[in-house]
CSV table of C-alpha atoms in Angstrom, one decimal:
chain,number,residue,atom,x,y,z
A,1,MET,CA,90.0,173.0,81.7
A,2,LYS,CA,93.1,170.8,81.8
A,3,ARG,CA,91.0,167.8,82.9
A,4,THR,CA,88.5,168.4,80.2
A,5,MET,CA,91.2,168.4,77.5
A,6,THR,CA,92.8,165.3,78.9
A,7,LEU,CA,89.4,163.6,78.9
A,8,ILE,CA,88.7,164.6,75.3
A,9,ALA,CA,92.2,163.5,74.3
A,10,THR,CA,91.7,160.1,76.0
A,11,VAL,CA,88.3,159.6,74.4
A,12,PHE,CA,89.8,160.5,71.0
A,13,ALA,CA,92.7,158.1,71.5
A,14,PHE,CA,90.5,155.2,72.4
A,15,SER,CA,88.2,156.0,69.5
A,16,SER,CA,91.2,156.1,67.1
A,17,LEU,CA,92.4,152.8,68.4
A,18,ALA,CA,89.0,151.2,68.0
A,19,HIS,CA,88.7,152.4,64.4
A,20,ALA,CA,92.2,151.1,63.7
A,21,GLY,CA,91.3,147.8,65.3
A,22,ASP,CA,88.2,147.5,63.1
A,23,GLY,CA,90.3,148.3,60.0
A,24,PHE,CA,92.8,145.6,61.0
A,25,LEU,CA,90.0,143.1,61.5
A,26,ASN,CA,88.5,143.9,58.2
A,27,VAL,CA,91.9,143.4,56.5
A,28,GLN,CA,92.3,140.0,58.3
A,29,LYS,CA,88.8,139.0,57.1
A,30,MET,CA,89.5,140.0,53.5
A,31,GLN,CA,92.8,138.1,53.5
A,32,ALA,CA,91.0,135.0,54.9
A,33,GLU,CA,88.4,135.2,52.2
A,34,LYS,CA,91.0,135.6,49.5
A,35,ALA,CA,92.9,132.6,50.8
A,36,GLU,CA,89.7,130.5,50.9
A,37,LYS,CA,88.9,131.5,47.3
A,38,GLN,CA,92.5,130.6,46.2
A,39,VAL,CA,92.1,127.2,47.8
A,40,ARG,CA,88.8,126.6,46.0
A,41,THR,CA,90.5,127.6,42.7
A,42,ASP,CA,93.4,125.3,43.4
A,43,ILE,CA,91.0,122.4,44.1
A,44,ARG,CA,89.2,123.1,40.8
A,45,SER,CA,92.5,123.3,38.9
A,46,GLY,CA,93.5,119.9,40.4
A,47,ASP,CA,90.2,118.4,39.4
A,48,ASP,CA,90.7,119.7,35.8
A,49,ALA,CA,94.2,118.3,35.7
A,50,ASN,CA,92.9,114.9,37.0
A,51,ARG,CA,90.1,114.8,34.4
A,52,GLU,CA,92.7,115.6,31.7
A,53,ALA,CA,95.0,112.8,32.9
A,54,GLN,CA,92.0,110.4,32.9
A,55,ARG,CA,91.0,111.4,29.4
A,56,GLN,CA,94.5,110.9,28.1
A,57,ALA,CA,94.7,107.5,29.8
A,58,ALA,CA,91.4,106.5,28.2
A,59,ASP,CA,92.6,107.7,24.8
A,60,ARG,CA,95.8,105.7,25.2
A,61,LYS,CA,93.9,102.5,26.2
A,62,ALA,CA,91.5,103.0,23.2
A,63,GLY,CA,94.5,103.4,20.9
A,64,GLU,CA,96.1,100.2,22.2
A,65,ALA,CA,92.8,98.3,21.8
A,66,ILE,CA,92.6,99.6,18.2
A,67,GLU,CA,96.2,98.6,17.4
A,68,ALA,CA,95.6,95.1,19.0
A,69,ASN,CA,92.4,94.5,17.0
A,70,ARG,CA,93.0,96.5,13.8
A,71,ASP,CA,90.7,94.2,11.8
A,72,ASN,CA,87.7,95.2,14.0
A,73,TYR,CA,88.1,98.9,13.6
A,74,ARG,CA,87.9,101.2,10.6
A,75,THR,CA,90.6,103.8,10.5
A,76,LYS,CA,91.0,106.7,8.1
């Protein structure tokens, strides 16, 4: 009887550890996916900022060209 209870307790302990390990691995996987999504979002944000900087530079150059050649452009 004592051996049976010890065996049952051992199996239960290993089962509990296995389930805890699975949960830990799932948390690790979720954190890795979240970090990957954050990196993709940061890259997109960087691209947006880069496009905005390029647009502002183009606007600045266009403004300089208009100022330099005011006779060639109509302004309101």
